[in-house]
Amino acid sequence: MCGIVGYVGPKEAKDVVVEGLKKLEYRGYDSSGIAYFQDHSIEVIKTKGKIIELEKKLVGQRTCGKLAIGHTRWATHGRPTDVNAHPHRTPRVALVHNGIIENHAELKQELIKKGYEFVSETDTEVLAVLIHSKLDEGLTPMQAVQKSLAAVEGAFALAIIIKGAEDQLFIAKNLNPLIIGLGKDEMLVASDISAIIRHTNRFIILEDNEMGVVSNSGCTITDFSGKKITKEVKETSWNPTLAEKEGYKHFMKKEIFEQPRALADTLSDIVDNERFRINLRDFPLAKEEIQNISRIVIVACGTSYHAGLVGKFFIENLCGLHTEVDLASEFRYRNPIIDKHTVMLLISQSGETIDTIGALMEARARGAKIVSICNVRESTIDRKSDYTIFTDAGPEIGVASTKAFTAQLMCLAAIALFLRQEINGKDHHMTTKYVEELLKIPGAINQILGNDSAIQEIAREFFNYRDFLYLGRGNNFPIALEGALKLKEISYIHAEGYAAGEMKHGPIALIDEEMPVVVIAPRDRYYQKTLSNLEEVKSREGIIISLGTERDEKLMSLSKAYMSVPPIDELFYPLLTVVPLQLLAYYIADFRGTDIDQPRNLAKSVTVE
Ligand code: M6R
């Protein structure tokens, strides 16, 4: 949460920083700001609201020269106001921060006693004042930053400018991500790659408890005590156009339509096309170790958690391994039972979700092997795992996750098939059959997307309703949860996902003629039972929007509106059924005129607890 950008180089620094902030706006967008030097004084321009408000404030400002830092905020401590927006400053220091300074209250009291004053309600301001106080004691800028870092507790990614060191950016990291982009005669600092790929594909990743000084001629990285650290330069293959809307009204729509490509790319990395086998090169467990796995524990948050719930079906059905699924925010504080025969499977689009990282550390301390499914190479979760399977979805910018979700499902199916191959090598023909089914999925999604105008019409009919219920059974129950989450996060309509069989245990009391109920009922082993649940809704005047397999006349006759998916092996229906629900949520939100790519109160990477 919160995005940081810094620039040193020959271009107009504030333009580069603002352009970078726009790429990071998905990380938080309740206020933003920028700081730079003007006539040897620090100039800070910041405002409540989105970056477009900052741009308005910057119109008519003089050029700022070669160095600037900027921030887009998702508020933790202190309301989203002009004053609480970053950068925070003193006459000698300005800084931007992602994270939480946990001991800010104590530090603030000490500084107030020494006569320093504060203007904001944030935890961050204390660090700017602390560095200033160290400069007042006569320390050099570098020493002042080092001494201050030694005094703070908590999570931070920081970019700092200091009067008297006007061609240098000071940076530091603990728990929150920060990278340095190495351009030609220019250097960038950012929370993630999307802010720098227009300028360079070469970057360095800062690790916890590392700091650096960046100038246009290079950077020096040290630990907090000043000991030099040699860093590896990495390269990204992401191309800048993947982070553009390319004619779509919203990133979310573009990303929904990218799913066939994303899934085909994800598959091409892991399927051996000649032998129809799953090939997870360098998987960290030998065959015997795989045969000794006692349990798989899947841990994730939000949409990735829903992918995990589907993954449980894949793993239990395809390889008979006991699988549990947990929310990362619960797992890490629950004294979980983990041993060296447990495989921990983490799922995260961003690879930076703090709760998922916390769960990873907990499981690692208890001896589990850590395998991750992740969309961002070199993210924290990728680097801390024993093995990562990458979703090849490309950058996902819309806050509502879509293409990353289906790509996660594809990886989960692949892991399940891989474990099956290793545990029970003999039934080669069954693996081949499943792999063939997976290879059909990109085409089947294309077919669903070809029908989006029909789903848009359904959205037009229903966008004014206040509450929605989503029902599904078996492997489509998680899709009911995901459909409801998509609708609530981008349209602000109250929506609940339920296991269809649970209806009669409570939620059926909600049904009346004002309640649209989305029923997921593909032709699978649950079909007849789901139809009975649908009849229960219908006989209580509920409005049914159903989602079935191709032209299902029976389902159509019971429903006010009908959506469909092509037939596929029943285990893999979730990879298809989620797509019409993504489109339904998207079009409902579009008719309501909400801010689809940046819904209120949300951020793409949740890097605070
Ligand atoms: O990056 P992650 O997959 O770890 O993120 C987890 C959740 O924050 C994320 O899926 C969130 O629920 C999305 N906004 C859902 O659309």
XYZ file of C-alpha atoms and ligand atoms in Angstrom:
625
model
C 0.000 0.000 0.000
C 1.180 3.466 -0.818
C 3.461 3.995 -3.799
C 6.875 5.641 -3.723
C 8.798 7.059 -6.678
C 12.102 8.911 -6.755
C 14.150 10.197 -9.676
C 17.644 11.607 -10.204
C 18.709 12.404 -13.748
C 18.690 14.843 -16.632
C 14.907 14.898 -17.238
C 12.439 17.218 -15.479
C 12.270 15.200 -12.261
C 8.773 16.121 -11.195
C 7.313 14.978 -14.523
C 9.044 11.602 -14.262
C 7.889 11.198 -10.663
C 4.265 12.125 -11.392
C 4.183 9.776 -14.378
C 5.599 7.000 -12.122
C 3.044 7.760 -9.407
C 0.254 7.279 -11.933
C 1.544 3.760 -12.548
C 1.534 3.106 -8.802
C -1.821 4.724 -8.123
C -3.360 1.258 -7.790
C -1.402 0.884 -4.526
C -3.335 3.705 -2.878
C -4.980 6.838 -4.087
C -6.448 8.946 -1.298
C -3.789 11.649 -1.512
C -0.490 12.275 -3.228
C 2.457 14.635 -3.233
C 5.918 15.457 -4.466
C 9.047 17.122 -3.039
C 12.071 18.629 -4.769
C 14.632 21.382 -4.378
C 14.016 24.886 -5.657
C 16.666 27.540 -5.099
C 18.251 25.283 -2.441
C 15.014 25.067 -0.431
C 12.722 22.096 -0.210
C 9.454 22.571 -2.094
C 6.557 20.226 -1.205
C 3.342 20.116 -3.207
C 0.687 17.714 -1.994
C -3.029 17.271 -1.925
C -5.921 15.098 -0.882
C -7.456 13.072 -3.733
C -6.082 11.332 -6.752
C -2.951 12.183 -8.713
C -4.998 14.226 -11.139
C -5.501 16.703 -8.247
C -1.744 16.837 -7.737
C -1.235 17.487 -11.440
C -3.645 20.431 -11.230
C -1.606 21.870 -8.372
C 1.606 21.454 -10.349
C 0.366 23.423 -13.351
C 2.389 26.645 -13.615
C 5.104 25.519 -11.178
C 8.662 26.302 -12.248
C 10.872 23.473 -13.463
C 12.455 21.646 -10.590
C 15.596 20.174 -12.074
C 17.055 16.768 -11.655
C 15.810 15.246 -8.409
C 12.353 14.626 -6.888
C 10.461 12.165 -4.690
C 6.745 11.429 -4.747
C 4.070 9.393 -3.004
C 0.554 8.113 -3.521
C -1.119 7.230 -0.233
C -3.470 4.667 1.272
C -4.167 6.109 4.709
C -3.277 4.146 7.845
C -2.475 6.703 10.565
C -4.331 9.957 9.971
C -7.247 10.758 7.666
C -6.691 11.408 3.972
C -6.168 15.183 4.092
C -3.770 17.656 2.493
C -1.761 17.874 5.715
C -1.497 14.115 6.216
C -0.465 13.516 2.592
C 3.203 12.693 1.963
C 5.915 14.000 1.579
C 6.331 15.024 5.209
C 8.846 17.715 5.772
C 10.834 19.993 7.986
C 12.892 22.909 6.664
C 15.825 20.515 6.120
C 14.253 17.147 5.312
C 11.421 15.745 3.168
C 10.474 12.104 2.935
C 7.929 9.650 1.585
C 7.091 6.440 3.416
C 5.276 3.187 2.815
C 4.613 1.196 6.014
C 3.983 1.958 9.674
C 6.393 3.408 12.253
C 5.185 1.471 15.282
C 6.997 3.476 17.979
C 5.982 6.840 16.501
C 4.122 7.952 19.665
C 7.167 7.540 21.967
C 9.536 9.153 19.453
C 7.134 12.053 18.990
C 6.929 12.713 22.743
C 10.741 12.800 23.017
C 11.003 15.218 20.084
C 8.237 17.468 21.459
C 10.160 17.617 24.758
C 13.174 18.822 22.769
C 11.050 21.622 21.280
C 10.203 20.168 17.842
C 6.717 20.733 16.436
C 4.379 18.536 14.423
C 1.585 19.404 12.028
C 0.111 16.091 10.860
C -1.648 13.102 12.437
C 0.681 10.617 10.747
C 3.284 8.217 12.059
C 5.596 9.239 9.194
C 6.186 12.860 10.166
C 8.093 11.707 13.241
C 10.840 10.276 11.040
C 11.306 13.530 9.111
C 11.567 15.439 12.396
C 13.869 12.825 13.884
C 16.315 13.092 10.955
C 16.123 16.879 11.212
C 16.951 16.676 14.928
C 20.023 14.552 14.144
C 21.174 17.146 11.571
C 20.728 19.782 14.293
C 23.103 17.716 16.456
C 25.740 18.179 13.747
C 25.537 14.798 12.023
C 26.047 14.517 8.265
C 22.930 13.669 6.179
C 24.034 10.013 5.911
C 24.720 9.743 9.646
C 21.412 11.443 10.465
C 19.501 8.889 8.375
C 21.441 5.960 9.867
C 20.932 7.115 13.466
C 17.231 7.703 12.867
C 16.706 4.287 11.275
C 18.338 2.718 14.293
C 15.695 4.363 16.496
C 12.544 3.402 14.572
C 10.559 0.189 14.884
C 8.147 -1.038 12.258
C 7.839 -1.429 8.530
C 9.138 1.055 6.031
C 10.202 1.791 2.510
C 11.572 5.321 2.426
C 12.857 7.919 -0.009
C 14.374 10.979 1.625
C 15.841 14.261 0.414
C 17.994 16.432 2.646
C 19.086 20.042 2.296
C 22.843 20.160 1.829
C 22.839 16.874 -0.124
C 20.854 18.140 -3.057
C 21.984 15.664 -5.670
C 21.302 12.591 -3.545
C 18.302 10.440 -2.695
C 18.505 8.487 0.557
C 16.513 5.288 0.640
C 15.877 2.504 3.150
C 13.795 -0.627 3.480
C 12.398 -2.910 6.129
C 9.468 -5.190 5.230
C 7.968 -2.922 2.552
C 9.261 -3.269 -1.015
C 11.632 -0.864 -2.729
C 13.617 -1.199 -5.944
C 16.207 0.951 -7.700
C 15.957 1.308 -11.493
C 19.282 1.710 -13.298
C 18.836 3.918 -16.366
C 21.338 5.580 -18.656
C 22.663 8.591 -16.699
C 19.545 8.438 -14.540
C 18.368 6.445 -11.528
C 14.882 5.727 -10.271
C 13.514 4.446 -7.001
C 10.079 2.859 -6.796
C 7.789 0.556 -4.877
C 7.533 -1.723 -7.893
C 8.610 -2.262 -11.463
C 5.543 -0.781 -13.156
C 6.750 2.725 -12.229
C 10.132 2.305 -13.873
C 9.726 0.062 -16.941
C 9.251 3.019 -19.264
C 12.779 4.118 -18.376
C 14.718 0.920 -17.774
C 14.360 -2.839 -17.434
C 17.430 -3.109 -15.145
C 16.898 -2.931 -11.421
C 18.231 -3.769 -7.968
C 16.026 -5.066 -5.168
C 16.626 -3.657 -1.721
C 16.419 -6.287 1.046
C 15.263 -5.727 4.619
C 17.578 -3.562 6.721
C 19.347 -2.148 3.693
C 19.703 1.497 2.839
C 21.261 3.403 -0.006
C 22.367 6.681 -1.454
C 21.325 7.210 -5.051
C 22.677 9.867 -7.427
C 22.564 10.119 -11.211
C 25.953 8.413 -11.422
C 24.949 5.324 -9.452
C 24.068 4.041 -6.025
C 25.773 2.743 -2.916
C 23.957 0.175 -0.809
C 24.848 -0.515 2.814
C 23.302 -1.977 5.913
C 22.060 0.456 8.568
C 25.512 0.530 10.167
C 27.166 1.632 6.911
C 28.691 -1.714 5.856
C 28.786 -1.879 2.034
C 26.678 -4.514 0.278
C 27.223 -5.731 -3.299
C 23.925 -6.144 -5.116
C 22.939 -8.184 -8.136
C 21.405 -6.286 -11.072
C 18.223 -7.967 -12.344
C 16.302 -7.535 -15.580
C 12.564 -7.688 -16.131
C 10.944 -9.016 -19.280
C 7.684 -7.090 -18.642
C 7.043 -4.730 -21.478
C 5.699 -1.220 -20.837
C 2.603 -1.606 -23.063
C 1.281 -4.341 -20.749
C 0.766 -1.584 -18.185
C -1.300 0.568 -20.605
C -5.064 0.443 -21.208
C -4.648 -0.031 -24.978
C -8.049 1.388 -25.894
C -10.089 -0.307 -23.158
C -12.202 1.944 -20.931
C -10.746 0.323 -17.805
C -7.772 -1.865 -16.927
C -10.215 -4.343 -15.381
C -11.965 -4.905 -18.713
C -8.659 -5.187 -20.533
C -7.463 -7.713 -17.962
C -10.657 -9.790 -18.214
C -10.137 -9.944 -21.977
C -6.454 -10.840 -21.577
C -7.317 -14.105 -19.812
C -7.030 -16.443 -22.819
C -3.519 -15.112 -23.487
C -2.551 -15.126 -19.798
C -3.666 -18.736 -19.352
C -2.050 -19.945 -22.568
C 1.244 -18.317 -21.504
C 0.988 -19.747 -17.986
C 0.383 -23.209 -19.401
C 3.144 -23.007 -21.977
C 5.703 -22.661 -19.167
C 4.585 -25.819 -17.383
C 3.156 -28.236 -19.910
C 5.354 -30.575 -21.856
C 3.349 -30.427 -25.085
C 4.838 -33.554 -26.586
C 4.233 -35.839 -23.649
C 1.192 -34.075 -22.155
C 2.891 -34.051 -18.768
C 3.312 -31.264 -16.249
C 6.899 -30.200 -16.018
C 7.805 -28.260 -12.846
C 11.525 -27.948 -13.402
C 13.691 -28.010 -10.251
C 10.729 -28.691 -7.934
C 12.371 -28.770 -4.490
C 11.016 -32.161 -3.360
C 12.274 -35.493 -4.651
C 9.743 -38.185 -5.612
C 10.079 -39.954 -2.218
C 9.603 -36.680 -0.355
C 6.470 -35.964 -2.394
C 5.200 -39.431 -1.544
C 5.749 -38.577 2.141
C 3.813 -35.292 2.117
C 1.382 -35.435 5.030
C -0.645 -32.328 4.234
C -0.833 -29.350 1.938
C -1.727 -26.072 3.623
C -2.817 -23.347 1.219
C -2.660 -19.816 2.590
C -3.658 -16.567 0.868
C -5.873 -13.464 1.096
C -8.891 -12.155 -0.809
C -9.261 -13.408 -4.342
C -6.093 -15.495 -4.018
C -7.740 -17.222 -1.023
C -10.717 -18.066 -3.227
C -8.288 -19.578 -5.733
C -6.907 -21.651 -2.838
C -10.392 -22.949 -2.006
C -10.702 -24.209 -5.591
C -7.140 -25.586 -5.382
C -8.220 -27.831 -2.503
C -10.642 -29.561 -4.897
C -7.902 -29.989 -7.488
C -5.361 -31.441 -5.051
C -7.732 -33.683 -3.101
C -9.378 -35.033 -6.263
C -6.310 -35.445 -8.411
C -3.780 -36.702 -5.874
C -5.678 -37.639 -2.734
C -3.597 -35.407 -0.470
C -5.220 -33.877 2.580
C -5.445 -30.128 1.901
C -6.393 -27.248 4.177
C -6.998 -23.667 3.124
C -6.527 -20.733 5.461
C -6.698 -16.971 5.397
C -3.184 -15.619 5.866
C -4.320 -13.040 8.430
C -5.764 -15.861 10.588
C -3.120 -18.499 9.975
C -0.211 -16.484 11.281
C -1.747 -15.909 14.710
C -3.332 -19.308 15.227
C -0.556 -21.640 16.327
C -0.937 -23.774 13.185
C 0.058 -27.437 13.115
C 2.927 -27.678 10.656
C 5.761 -30.181 10.406
C 8.512 -31.011 7.959
C 6.157 -33.192 5.920
C 3.760 -30.289 5.428
C 3.928 -28.348 2.183
C 2.818 -24.764 2.517
C 1.338 -23.429 -0.707
C 1.095 -19.641 -0.796
C -0.873 -17.776 -3.427
C -0.361 -14.087 -4.133
C -0.693 -11.966 -7.229
C 1.545 -9.175 -5.951
C 3.905 -11.264 -3.846
C 3.901 -8.384 -1.357
C 0.786 -8.978 0.777
C 2.019 -8.517 4.323
C -0.307 -11.111 5.897
C 0.786 -13.747 3.376
C 4.440 -12.899 3.995
C 3.787 -13.198 7.753
C 2.235 -16.651 7.240
C 5.226 -17.672 5.135
C 7.656 -16.695 7.892
C 5.578 -18.564 10.474
C 5.487 -21.756 8.382
C 9.192 -21.483 7.547
C 10.010 -21.238 11.274
C 8.043 -24.464 11.800
C 9.955 -26.354 9.126
C 7.465 -26.501 6.249
C 8.553 -26.477 2.608
C 7.254 -23.286 0.973
C 5.903 -23.374 -2.575
C 4.301 -20.229 -3.981
C 2.141 -19.201 -6.880
C 2.959 -15.634 -7.717
C 2.549 -13.136 -10.553
C 5.505 -10.887 -9.792
C 9.014 -12.210 -10.265
C 11.496 -11.105 -7.593
C 8.663 -10.067 -5.259
C 9.162 -10.743 -1.549
C 7.097 -13.945 -1.586
C 8.930 -15.257 -4.646
C 12.292 -14.597 -3.049
C 11.405 -16.084 0.324
C 9.887 -19.296 -1.077
C 11.641 -22.589 -1.780
C 9.950 -22.699 -5.155
C 7.696 -20.387 -7.162
C 5.351 -21.228 -9.986
C 4.649 -18.046 -11.930
C 1.340 -16.997 -13.303
C 2.195 -15.418 -16.643
C -0.615 -12.906 -16.426
C 1.561 -9.800 -16.876
C 1.048 -6.717 -14.705
C -2.432 -6.587 -13.167
C -3.357 -2.945 -12.604
C -7.112 -3.032 -11.876
C -7.598 -3.346 -8.119
C -10.140 -6.125 -8.691
C -8.130 -9.207 -9.512
C -9.285 -11.120 -12.618
C -6.610 -12.543 -14.908
C -4.326 -13.321 -11.969
C -7.146 -15.389 -10.414
C -7.719 -17.651 -13.427
C -3.951 -17.958 -13.920
C -3.646 -19.006 -10.249
C -6.305 -21.673 -10.843
C -4.310 -22.907 -13.833
C -1.149 -23.194 -11.694
C -3.068 -24.983 -8.944
C -4.400 -27.513 -11.449
C -0.857 -27.971 -12.763
C 0.584 -28.515 -9.269
C -2.126 -31.052 -8.498
C -1.373 -32.935 -11.720
C 2.357 -32.778 -11.084
C 1.978 -34.248 -7.590
C -0.310 -36.898 -9.053
C 2.366 -37.835 -11.620
C 4.971 -38.126 -8.870
C 2.777 -40.055 -6.403
C 1.133 -42.352 -8.896
C 3.310 -42.391 -12.000
C 1.404 -45.199 -13.671
C -1.833 -43.593 -14.811
C -0.187 -41.541 -17.516
C -3.281 -41.595 -19.738
C -5.404 -39.870 -17.049
C -2.848 -37.058 -16.659
C -2.853 -36.670 -20.440
C -6.639 -36.407 -20.425
C -6.591 -33.667 -17.774
C -3.790 -31.767 -19.512
C -5.823 -31.869 -22.733
C -8.754 -30.364 -20.836
C -6.556 -27.577 -19.444
C -5.314 -26.785 -22.942
C -8.941 -26.237 -24.056
C -9.524 -23.534 -21.449
C -8.085 -20.432 -23.224
C -10.325 -21.166 -26.239
C -13.360 -21.753 -24.017
C -12.772 -18.390 -22.275
C -12.559 -16.724 -25.691
C -15.997 -18.154 -26.432
C -17.405 -16.715 -23.182
C -15.856 -13.305 -23.895
C -17.462 -13.332 -27.335
C -20.784 -13.199 -25.533
C -20.046 -10.189 -23.342
C -22.742 -7.951 -24.838
C -25.417 -10.382 -23.534
C -23.884 -10.095 -20.047
C -23.811 -6.309 -20.413
C -27.583 -6.422 -21.059
C -28.122 -8.450 -17.889
C -26.080 -5.859 -15.985
C -28.243 -3.068 -17.457
C -31.337 -4.795 -16.062
C -29.929 -5.348 -12.570
C -27.499 -2.544 -11.765
C -29.943 -0.726 -9.495
C -30.537 -3.543 -7.013
C -29.123 -3.115 -3.512
C -28.236 -6.683 -2.519
C -27.162 -9.807 -4.385
C -26.740 -13.408 -3.318
C -24.368 -15.796 -5.147
C -24.861 -19.545 -4.785
C -22.649 -22.416 -5.851
C -21.846 -25.962 -4.767
C -18.621 -27.941 -4.541
C -15.791 -26.394 -6.559
C -18.153 -23.602 -7.627
C -18.844 -22.488 -4.055
C -15.522 -20.545 -4.049
C -16.654 -19.025 -7.360
C -19.832 -17.815 -5.629
C -17.580 -16.134 -3.033
C -15.401 -14.656 -5.765
C -18.382 -13.429 -7.822
C -19.768 -11.677 -4.731
C -16.369 -10.162 -3.872
C -15.964 -8.804 -7.418
C -19.401 -7.190 -7.282
C -18.991 -5.588 -3.867
C -15.492 -4.244 -4.385
C -16.167 -2.381 -7.625
C -19.916 -1.582 -7.518
C -20.327 -1.091 -3.714
C -23.429 -3.308 -3.863
C -23.822 -5.599 -0.881
C -23.263 -9.172 -2.079
C -22.857 -12.517 -0.282
C -21.535 -15.813 -1.575
C -23.037 -18.966 -0.102
C -22.792 -22.696 -0.513
C -26.132 -23.425 -2.189
C -26.884 -26.236 0.279
C -26.471 -23.832 3.216
C -29.347 -21.623 2.036
C -31.926 -23.396 4.113
C -29.811 -22.933 7.251
C -30.328 -19.174 7.319
C -29.806 -17.050 4.217
C -33.098 -18.186 2.684
C -34.741 -15.681 5.064
C -33.255 -12.918 2.903
C -35.027 -14.001 -0.283
C -37.787 -11.773 -1.638
C -38.689 -10.085 -4.921
C -35.943 -7.506 -4.352
C -33.109 -10.020 -4.173
C -31.294 -11.148 -7.336
C -29.723 -14.549 -6.736
C -26.893 -15.601 -9.041
C -26.895 -19.397 -9.183
C -23.863 -21.208 -10.599
C -25.116 -24.525 -11.968
C -22.930 -26.063 -14.675
C -23.666 -29.667 -15.643
C -21.598 -31.372 -12.948
C -22.199 -33.853 -10.133
C -23.963 -31.154 -8.090
C -26.284 -30.033 -10.866
C -29.546 -31.653 -9.667
C -28.999 -30.533 -6.072
C -28.270 -26.975 -7.148
C -31.462 -26.987 -9.231
C -33.423 -27.928 -6.111
C -31.855 -24.974 -4.262
C -32.747 -22.751 -7.187
C -36.393 -23.929 -6.998
C -36.382 -23.005 -3.296
C -35.332 -19.474 -4.219
C -37.868 -19.241 -7.000
C -40.762 -20.335 -4.807
C -39.930 -17.429 -2.466
C -40.071 -14.869 -5.294
C -36.268 -14.516 -5.553
C -35.011 -13.236 -8.918
C -32.766 -15.843 -10.501
C -29.775 -15.101 -12.702
C -28.341 -18.471 -13.593
C -25.035 -19.605 -15.018
C -25.094 -22.991 -16.713
C -23.477 -25.093 -19.405
C -24.271 -23.967 -22.978
C -28.022 -23.827 -23.772
C -29.503 -25.374 -20.665
C -33.242 -25.089 -21.420
C -34.281 -26.231 -17.955
C -32.135 -23.607 -16.235
C -33.247 -20.944 -18.702
C -36.921 -21.677 -18.016
C -36.408 -21.138 -14.269
C -34.371 -17.945 -14.586
C -34.972 -14.266 -15.237
C -31.555 -14.065 -16.899
C -29.145 -16.734 -18.087
C -25.390 -16.854 -18.762
C -23.419 -19.827 -19.983
C -20.027 -21.463 -20.341
C -18.880 -24.222 -22.744
C -18.615 -27.795 -21.390
C -15.342 -28.928 -19.786
C -14.248 -31.611 -17.312
C -16.301 -30.802 -14.213
C -13.235 -30.324 -12.024
C -12.147 -27.351 -14.127
C -15.482 -25.501 -14.400
C -14.316 -22.746 -11.973
C -11.804 -21.574 -14.606
C -14.777 -20.814 -16.842
C -17.672 -19.959 -14.514
C -15.779 -17.087 -12.912
C -15.468 -15.231 -16.229
C -19.170 -14.302 -16.759
C -19.260 -13.210 -13.084
C -16.255 -10.913 -13.626
C -18.044 -9.393 -16.629
C -21.330 -9.078 -14.739
C -19.621 -7.217 -11.868
C -17.708 -5.056 -14.340
C -20.766 -3.971 -16.331
C -22.918 -3.412 -13.217
C -20.189 -1.144 -11.810
C -19.866 0.614 -15.163
C -23.606 1.357 -15.251
C -23.361 2.709 -11.706
C -20.469 4.937 -12.750
C -18.070 3.868 -10.002
C -14.308 4.182 -10.186
C -13.753 0.624 -11.386
C -9.960 0.455 -11.479
C -9.528 2.294 -8.189
C -12.551 1.549 -6.008
C -12.904 3.533 -2.803
C -10.935 2.479 0.293
C -9.016 -0.273 -1.519
C -5.457 -0.702 -2.716
C -3.925 -3.314 -4.973
C -1.053 -4.449 -2.752
C -1.992 -4.733 0.892
C 1.320 -4.155 2.616
C -0.051 -3.295 6.053
C -1.793 -5.580 8.529
O -1.579 -9.737 -4.179
P -2.387 -10.756 -3.444
O -2.930 -11.809 -4.343
O -1.665 -11.342 -2.269
O -3.637 -9.947 -2.888
C -4.614 -10.548 -2.086
C -5.840 -9.680 -1.976
O -5.519 -8.442 -1.416
C -6.502 -9.443 -3.347
O -6.816 -10.644 -3.976
C -7.791 -8.597 -3.193
O -8.756 -9.334 -2.498
C -8.308 -8.146 -4.561
N -8.665 -6.766 -4.514
C -9.509 -8.878 -5.008
O -9.989 -8.442 -6.229
